[in-house]
Coordinates of C-alpha atoms in Angstrom, one line a residue:
M167 CA 0.1 0.5 -0.2
S168 CA 1.5 3.5 -0.7
A169 CA 1.9 6.2 1.8
A170 CA -0.9 7.4 3.5
H171 CA -2.1 10.8 2.7
G172 CA -6.0 10.5 2.0
V173 CA -9.6 9.4 2.4
Y174 CA -11.8 9.0 -0.4
I175 CA -16.0 8.8 0.8
L176 CA -17.9 7.4 -1.6
T177 CA -21.6 7.7 -0.5
L178 CA -24.5 5.2 -1.7
G179 CA -28.2 5.6 -0.4
C180 CA -30.1 8.6 0.6
P181 CA -29.5 11.8 2.0
K182 CA -29.4 10.2 5.3
N183 CA -26.5 8.6 4.3
D184 CA -25.1 11.5 3.4
A185 CA -25.4 13.6 6.4
D186 CA -23.7 10.6 8.2
S187 CA -20.8 10.9 5.1
Q188 CA -20.6 14.9 6.0
A189 CA -20.2 14.7 9.8
L190 CA -17.8 11.9 9.0
A191 CA -15.9 13.9 7.0
A192 CA -16.0 17.2 9.2
K193 CA -14.7 15.3 12.1
L194 CA -11.6 13.8 9.9
R195 CA -11.0 17.0 8.8
A196 CA -10.8 18.2 12.0
S197 CA -8.2 15.8 13.0
G198 CA -6.0 16.6 10.1
V199 CA -7.4 13.5 7.4
E200 CA -7.3 15.0 4.1
V201 CA -10.4 13.8 2.8
L202 CA -10.1 13.7 -1.2
Q203 CA -12.6 14.5 -4.0
H204 CA -11.4 11.9 -6.1
P205 CA -10.1 8.2 -5.5
E206 CA -7.3 8.0 -7.2
G207 CA -4.3 8.3 -5.4
A208 CA -6.3 7.6 -1.6
S209 CA -4.7 5.3 0.5
H210 CA -8.2 4.5 2.0
V211 CA -11.3 4.1 0.2
L212 CA -14.6 4.6 2.5
L213 CA -17.9 3.3 1.2
N214 CA -21.1 4.4 3.0
T215 CA -23.3 1.5 1.7
C216 CA -27.3 1.3 1.8
G217 CA -29.1 -2.0 2.5
F218 CA -33.0 -0.8 2.1
I219 CA -34.1 -2.9 -1.0
E220 CA -32.6 -5.4 -3.0
D221 CA -31.6 -3.1 -5.8
A222 CA -29.8 -0.6 -3.3
R223 CA -28.0 -4.0 -1.7
E224 CA -26.7 -4.8 -5.3
E225 CA -25.4 -1.3 -5.9
S226 CA -23.8 -1.4 -2.8
I227 CA -21.8 -4.8 -3.3
N228 CA -21.0 -3.9 -7.0
A229 CA -19.4 -0.6 -5.8
V230 CA -17.6 -2.8 -2.9
L231 CA -16.2 -5.0 -5.5
S232 CA -15.4 -2.3 -7.9
A233 CA -13.1 -0.4 -5.3
A234 CA -11.1 -3.5 -4.4
H235 CA -10.6 -4.1 -8.0
G236 CA -10.0 -0.6 -9.2
F237 CA -7.8 0.7 -6.4
A238 CA -5.2 -1.8 -5.3
Q239 CA -3.2 1.0 -3.6
A240 CA -6.3 1.6 -0.9
E241 CA -7.4 0.1 1.9
I242 CA -11.4 -0.5 1.2
L243 CA -13.6 -0.1 4.5
V244 CA -17.0 0.0 4.5
M245 CA -20.1 1.5 6.6
G246 CA -23.5 1.8 6.5
C247 CA -26.7 0.2 6.6
L248 CA -25.7 -2.9 4.5
V249 CA -23.3 -3.5 7.1
E250 CA -25.4 -3.3 9.4
R251 CA -27.5 -6.0 8.4
Y252 CA -25.6 -8.0 6.8
R253 CA -22.1 -8.1 8.2
E254 CA -21.4 -11.5 9.1
D255 CA -22.1 -12.8 5.4
L256 CA -20.2 -9.8 4.1
T257 CA -16.9 -10.5 5.8
A258 CA -16.9 -14.1 5.5
E259 CA -17.5 -13.2 1.1
L260 CA -15.4 -10.2 0.3
P261 CA -12.1 -10.9 2.3
E262 CA -10.9 -8.5 0.3
V263 CA -12.2 -5.3 2.5
G264 CA -10.2 -4.2 5.4
G265 CA -13.0 -3.3 7.7
W266 CA -16.7 -3.5 8.3
Y267 CA -18.1 -0.7 10.4
G268 CA -22.1 -0.8 11.4
L269 CA -23.9 2.0 12.0
R270 CA -22.9 2.0 15.8
D271 CA -19.2 1.7 15.1
V272 CA -18.4 5.2 13.2
P273 CA -16.1 5.7 16.4
Q274 CA -14.0 3.5 15.7
L275 CA -14.0 3.8 12.0
H276 CA -12.9 7.6 12.7
K277 CA -10.4 6.5 15.3
R278 CA -8.6 4.0 12.9
L279 CA -8.5 6.5 10.1
V280 CA -7.1 9.1 12.4
E281 CA -4.3 6.6 13.6
E282 CA -3.4 5.7 10.3
V283 CA -3.6 8.7 8.1
A284 CA -3.1 11.3 9.9
G285 CA -0.7 9.6 12.4
S286 CA -2.8 10.5 15.5
N287 CA -2.5 9.1 18.7
L288 CA -6.2 10.7 19.3
D289 CA -4.9 12.0 22.5
A290 CA -6.4 16.1 23.7
G291 CA -2.9 17.6 22.5
A292 CA -3.0 15.8 19.5
L293 CA -6.4 17.0 18.2
E294 CA -5.9 20.2 19.7
H295 CA -3.0 20.9 17.4
S296 CA -3.8 18.8 14.2
P297 CA -3.8 21.3 11.5
V298 CA -7.5 21.8 10.0
V299 CA -7.7 20.4 6.4
S300 CA -10.5 23.1 4.4
A301 CA -13.7 21.2 2.7
P302 CA -14.4 22.2 -0.6
P303 CA -16.9 25.2 -1.3
R304 CA -21.0 23.5 -0.8
S305 CA -24.0 25.2 -1.3
F306 CA -25.9 22.8 0.5
A307 CA -25.6 20.3 3.6
Y308 CA -27.7 17.1 4.8
I309 CA -28.6 18.0 8.7
K310 CA -29.5 14.7 10.3
I311 CA -31.9 15.4 13.1
S312 CA -33.6 11.8 13.9
D313 CA -32.8 8.2 13.3
G314 CA -34.8 4.8 13.4
C315 CA -38.5 4.6 12.9
D316 CA -41.7 3.5 14.9
H317 CA -43.9 3.1 11.7
L318 CA -43.5 -0.6 11.2
C319 CA -45.1 -0.6 7.7
S320 CA -45.3 -3.8 6.3
F321 CA -42.4 -3.5 3.6
C322 CA -39.8 -2.0 5.2
A323 CA -37.0 -3.0 6.9
I324 CA -35.5 0.5 8.5
P325 CA -36.5 -0.7 12.2
Q326 CA -34.7 -4.2 11.8
I327 CA -31.5 -2.1 10.4
K328 CA -31.9 1.2 12.6
G329 CA -34.3 0.3 15.5
P330 CA -37.0 2.4 17.1
Y331 CA -37.2 6.3 15.8
R332 CA -35.0 8.4 18.1
P333 CA -34.5 12.2 18.0
V334 CA -31.0 13.5 17.3
P335 CA -30.3 15.8 20.3
T336 CA -30.5 19.7 19.8
E337 CA -27.1 20.3 21.0
E338 CA -25.6 17.5 18.5
I339 CA -27.8 19.0 15.7
L340 CA -26.7 22.6 16.3
E341 CA -22.7 21.3 16.7
N342 CA -23.2 19.9 12.7
V343 CA -24.9 23.1 11.7
R344 CA -22.3 25.5 13.1
R345 CA -19.9 23.6 11.5
E346 CA -21.4 23.4 8.1
I347 CA -22.4 27.0 8.0
G348 CA -18.5 27.7 9.0
E349 CA -17.6 26.2 5.8
G350 CA -19.7 28.5 3.7
V351 CA -23.0 26.2 3.5
R352 CA -26.2 28.5 3.0
E353 CA -29.0 25.8 2.7
L354 CA -29.5 23.4 5.6
V355 CA -31.7 20.5 4.6
L356 CA -33.0 18.5 7.2
V357 CA -33.5 14.7 7.2
G358 CA -34.7 12.0 9.3
Q359 CA -37.2 8.9 8.5
D360 CA -40.0 11.4 9.9
T361 CA -38.8 14.7 10.3
A362 CA -42.1 16.3 11.0
I363 CA -42.3 14.6 14.7
W364 CA -38.9 15.6 15.6
E365 CA -38.7 17.1 19.3
C366 CA -36.3 17.1 21.8
G367 CA -37.3 18.3 25.7
D368 CA -39.1 21.7 25.1
L369 CA -38.5 21.9 21.3
E370 CA -40.5 21.2 18.6
L371 CA -39.5 20.9 14.9
L372 CA -40.5 24.0 13.9
D373 CA -38.6 25.6 17.5
L374 CA -35.5 24.0 15.3
V375 CA -36.6 25.2 12.3
D376 CA -36.3 28.9 14.0
I377 CA -33.2 28.4 15.8
V378 CA -31.3 27.2 12.5
A379 CA -32.3 30.0 10.3
A380 CA -31.6 32.4 13.2
D381 CA -28.1 32.6 11.6
D382 CA -27.8 35.3 9.0
R383 CA -25.7 33.5 6.8
V384 CA -28.6 30.5 6.6
A385 CA -30.3 31.6 3.3
R386 CA -32.7 28.3 3.4
V387 CA -33.8 25.3 5.4
R388 CA -35.5 22.5 3.5
L389 CA -37.6 19.8 5.1
M390 CA -37.1 16.1 3.8
Y391 CA -39.1 12.8 4.4
L392 CA -42.6 14.2 6.2
Q393 CA -44.9 11.4 6.7
P394 CA -48.4 12.4 5.9
E395 CA -50.1 11.7 9.0
H396 CA -47.7 14.1 10.5
V397 CA -47.9 17.0 7.8
G398 CA -50.5 18.9 9.9
P399 CA -52.0 22.8 9.6
R400 CA -49.4 24.4 11.9
L401 CA -46.5 23.1 9.6
L402 CA -48.1 24.2 6.3
E403 CA -49.3 27.6 7.7
S404 CA -45.4 28.0 9.0
M405 CA -43.9 26.5 6.0
A406 CA -46.5 29.7 3.9
V407 CA -45.3 32.5 6.1
H408 CA -41.5 31.6 7.3
R409 CA -39.2 33.9 5.5
K410 CA -36.6 31.0 4.8
L411 CA -38.4 27.7 5.0
C412 CA -38.8 26.3 1.5
R413 CA -42.2 25.7 0.4
Y414 CA -41.5 22.3 -0.6
L415 CA -43.2 19.5 0.6
D416 CA -41.3 15.9 0.7
I417 CA -44.2 13.5 1.3
P418 CA -43.4 9.5 0.4
F419 CA -46.8 8.7 -0.2
Q420 CA -45.8 5.1 -1.5
H421 CA -49.1 4.5 -2.9
A422 CA -52.5 5.5 -3.4
G423 CA -55.0 2.6 -3.4
R424 CA -56.2 2.0 0.1
S425 CA -56.2 -1.7 -0.3
V426 CA -52.3 -1.8 -1.3
L427 CA -51.6 1.2 1.6
S428 CA -53.9 -1.1 4.2
R429 CA -51.8 -3.9 3.2
M430 CA -48.5 -2.0 3.8
G431 CA -49.8 -0.7 6.9
R432 CA -50.0 2.3 6.0
A433 CA -53.1 5.2 6.9
G434 CA -54.7 7.4 4.0
D435 CA -55.9 6.6 0.5
A436 CA -56.3 9.2 -2.7
A437 CA -58.5 11.5 -1.3
S438 CA -57.2 11.6 1.7
Y439 CA -53.7 12.6 0.5
L440 CA -55.4 14.6 -2.8
A441 CA -57.3 16.8 0.6
L442 CA -54.0 17.7 2.1
L443 CA -52.1 18.6 -1.2
E444 CA -54.7 21.3 -1.7
R445 CA -54.8 22.3 1.8
A446 CA -51.3 22.9 1.2
R447 CA -52.0 25.0 -2.0
D448 CA -54.3 27.1 -0.7
L449 CA -51.8 28.3 2.0
M450 CA -48.8 28.1 -1.0
P451 CA -49.8 28.0 -4.5
D452 CA -46.7 28.3 -5.5
V453 CA -45.5 25.2 -3.0
S454 CA -43.3 22.5 -4.9
L455 CA -44.4 18.7 -4.1
R456 CA -41.9 15.5 -4.2
S457 CA -42.8 11.7 -3.2
T458 CA -42.0 8.4 -3.6
F459 CA -44.3 5.6 -5.0
L460 CA -44.0 1.5 -4.4
V461 CA -45.4 -1.0 -7.2
G462 CA -45.5 -4.6 -7.0
F463 CA -46.7 -4.8 -3.8
P464 CA -48.2 -8.3 -3.2
G465 CA -52.1 -8.5 -3.8
E466 CA -52.0 -5.4 -5.7
T467 CA -54.2 -5.3 -9.0
D468 CA -54.7 -3.5 -12.4
D469 CA -57.6 -1.4 -10.6
D470 CA -54.7 -0.5 -8.0
V471 CA -52.3 0.5 -10.4
D472 CA -55.1 3.0 -12.6
E473 CA -56.0 4.7 -9.3
L474 CA -52.1 5.7 -8.5
L475 CA -52.1 6.6 -12.0
R476 CA -55.0 9.0 -11.4
F477 CA -53.7 10.1 -8.4
I478 CA -50.5 11.3 -9.8
A479 CA -51.9 12.9 -12.7
E480 CA -53.8 15.0 -10.2
A481 CA -51.2 15.7 -7.6
G482 CA -49.1 17.5 -9.8
F483 CA -45.6 16.3 -8.4
E484 CA -42.6 18.3 -9.8
H485 CA -40.5 15.4 -8.7
A486 CA -41.0 11.9 -7.6
G487 CA -39.5 8.7 -7.6
V488 CA -40.8 4.7 -8.0
F489 CA -39.5 1.4 -6.9
A490 CA -40.4 -2.0 -7.5
Y491 CA -41.8 -4.1 -4.6
S492 CA -38.6 -5.7 -2.7
P493 CA -39.5 -8.6 -0.7
E494 CA -37.3 -8.3 2.2
E495 CA -36.2 -10.6 5.3
G496 CA -37.8 -10.1 8.3
T497 CA -40.8 -7.7 7.5
R498 CA -44.2 -8.9 7.1
A499 CA -45.2 -8.4 3.7
A500 CA -42.1 -11.0 2.4
L501 CA -44.9 -13.3 4.3
L502 CA -48.1 -12.5 2.5
A503 CA -49.6 -14.2 -0.5
H504 CA -50.7 -13.0 -4.1
R505 CA -47.3 -11.9 -4.9
V506 CA -47.3 -10.1 -8.2
P507 CA -45.1 -11.8 -10.7
E508 CA -41.6 -10.1 -11.5
A509 CA -42.4 -8.9 -15.8
V510 CA -45.7 -7.5 -13.7
V511 CA -43.9 -5.5 -11.4
R512 CA -41.7 -4.1 -13.8
E513 CA -44.3 -3.4 -16.5
R514 CA -46.1 -1.5 -13.8
L515 CA -42.5 0.1 -12.8
G516 CA -42.4 1.7 -16.3
V517 CA -45.6 2.7 -16.6
V518 CA -45.9 4.6 -13.7
A519 CA -42.6 5.6 -14.0
G520 CA -43.4 7.2 -17.4
A521 CA -46.7 8.8 -15.7
I522 CA -44.4 10.3 -13.5
S523 CA -42.4 11.8 -16.3
D524 CA -45.3 13.5 -17.6
A525 CA -47.0 14.7 -14.9
A526 CA -43.6 16.6 -14.0
E527 CA -43.0 18.0 -17.0
R528 CA -46.0 19.6 -17.1
A529 CA -45.5 20.9 -13.9
V530 CA -42.1 22.1 -14.1
A531 CA -43.2 24.0 -17.3
E532 CA -45.7 25.7 -15.9
R533 CA -42.9 27.7 -13.6
V534 CA -41.4 29.3 -16.9
G535 CA -42.1 32.8 -17.2
D536 CA -41.6 33.3 -12.9
L537 CA -39.5 35.2 -11.2
A538 CA -37.2 33.1 -8.7
D539 CA -34.3 33.1 -6.2
V540 CA -31.7 30.2 -7.0
L541 CA -29.1 29.2 -5.0
V542 CA -26.2 28.5 -7.1
D543 CA -24.2 25.1 -6.4
R544 CA -21.4 25.0 -8.9
F545 CA -20.0 26.8 -12.2
D546 CA -18.5 25.7 -15.7
D547 CA -20.7 22.9 -15.7
D548 CA -21.7 21.4 -19.5
E549 CA -24.8 19.7 -18.8
G550 CA -27.1 22.3 -19.5
P551 CA -27.9 24.7 -23.0
E552 CA -25.3 26.9 -24.8
G553 CA -24.4 29.7 -22.8
T554 CA -24.9 27.6 -19.2
Y555 CA -22.3 29.2 -16.8
A556 CA -23.5 27.6 -13.7
V557 CA -26.1 25.4 -12.2
A558 CA -28.5 26.7 -9.4
R559 CA -31.6 25.3 -7.5
T560 CA -34.9 27.0 -6.8
R561 CA -36.4 26.7 -3.5
G562 CA -38.6 24.0 -5.1
Q563 CA -35.2 21.8 -6.1
A564 CA -33.9 19.8 -3.7
P565 CA -30.3 18.9 -4.3
E566 CA -29.1 15.8 -5.7
V567 CA -32.7 14.2 -5.8
D568 CA -34.4 17.1 -8.0
G569 CA -34.0 19.0 -11.0
V570 CA -31.7 22.0 -11.4
T571 CA -31.8 25.5 -12.8
F572 CA -29.5 26.2 -15.9
L573 CA -28.2 29.6 -15.5
V574 CA -27.3 31.1 -19.4
G575 CA -25.9 34.7 -20.2
S576 CA -23.1 36.6 -18.4
R577 CA -21.8 35.7 -15.3
P578 CA -22.3 38.5 -12.9
R579 CA -19.1 39.5 -11.2
G580 CA -18.4 38.5 -7.9
V581 CA -21.1 35.5 -7.9
R582 CA -19.9 32.3 -5.7
V583 CA -21.0 29.3 -4.9
G584 CA -23.7 29.6 -2.6
D585 CA -24.9 33.0 -3.6
T586 CA -28.7 33.8 -4.4
T587 CA -29.5 35.0 -7.6
R588 CA -32.7 36.8 -8.5
V589 CA -33.8 34.9 -12.1
L590 CA -36.7 34.7 -14.9
L591 CA -37.1 31.1 -15.8
T592 CA -37.3 31.0 -19.0
E593 CA -37.3 27.7 -20.4
S594 CA -38.0 24.0 -19.1
I595 CA -36.2 20.9 -20.3
G596 CA -37.6 17.8 -18.6
Y597 CA -37.2 18.1 -15.0
D598 CA -34.6 21.2 -15.2
L599 CA -35.4 25.0 -16.3
V600 CA -33.4 27.4 -17.7
A601 CA -33.1 30.7 -16.8
T602 CA -31.9 34.2 -17.0
P603 CA -30.2 36.6 -13.8
I604 CA -31.7 39.7 -12.8
D605 CA -29.5 40.7 -9.7
V606 CA -27.2 39.1 -7.3
T607 CA -27.7 39.2 -3.7
G608 CA -24.6 37.6 -2.0
G609 CA -25.4 37.1 1.8
G610 CA -29.4 37.6 1.4
S611 CA -32.2 35.1 2.0
C612 CA -34.1 33.7 -0.6
D613 CA -37.7 35.4 -0.4

């Protein structure tokens, strides 16, 4: 192995994994460990994995194998949900991996990396005098505010992997917030299995939002993973008037057929969900909607799928994802009869994905002609149309999972990653928007 000089972290799965990776990376940098942006030449390659469904497990295992064969110079380490769920099997089958770290093993992982990469003995004096390695500029950061889940949906293995719901303590959240703001982050994305129910001591979610948003350097606060039964009037009313809280609802409805939802162990149906969205739009006509859906659940019929398609057409989602049902070991749904044939599941997946795409493109196109405040994520991107000089996001576009806004024209002088820019939305391209800047407000909020 080559001389130790840096760690590369590859994150798979959801933004909650991103939050864990970001927090670990910050601690490593504070301990004098360089966290690299590319794996070439890294002494350690760390993969933060997902073990939620079969497709995610396959992706994680393939990534581990690719890293082991592609970066012979590096020590391959693996952390995350996949390890928590299948550590014994993985250890036996993948001897090329140098260490497996479950969800509770992050302190040991941090200690090992500091000792092997930074050469520290981890005593207080060594940490105090370790050089702080700067992070590259980022406009946003994920902040985990809870972990685990009490919902016990019949298809979901999260409670097995992560245990019951537990809030991240307020001071730990604020420590992460202060660190990210100090590194130049302007948008804070609060994530958890159900962010809407966070409370700690005398504080509830909206109190936390106010505290987090109080710093003048914070331009936006975004909530993700709001379970529908917990999106109540108070949350919607606050979102409608809060100066920094994005008018953005990320609600994983999972389905719209009442019988399917009942077997999933979830409340609600298409009518109640549409009523919720109508209440949101009454308060916030410009609200942006994201959701996720699951097709092929045991007992799902063509009529159930038709109901889901009608719901998608009526709801007006700008962003949504759809997944094929995966029978997870240890879940109640894995024991259900009337399994949908795999070929039918794949066919339904394509039909629903197409409906989502059509509905989203219509919803995004309706934004054309609006004025918006966008947050600059990066420059010199070649993905957009001719004349693109930056990639940014409106308040209705969450990082990494939604569309983006391409800024075209002449780059305003002095604009940087994390600045907010007033734009005119001039065109839609699928899920994405094209915009022309009007002015720049580098330190302001996104009103």
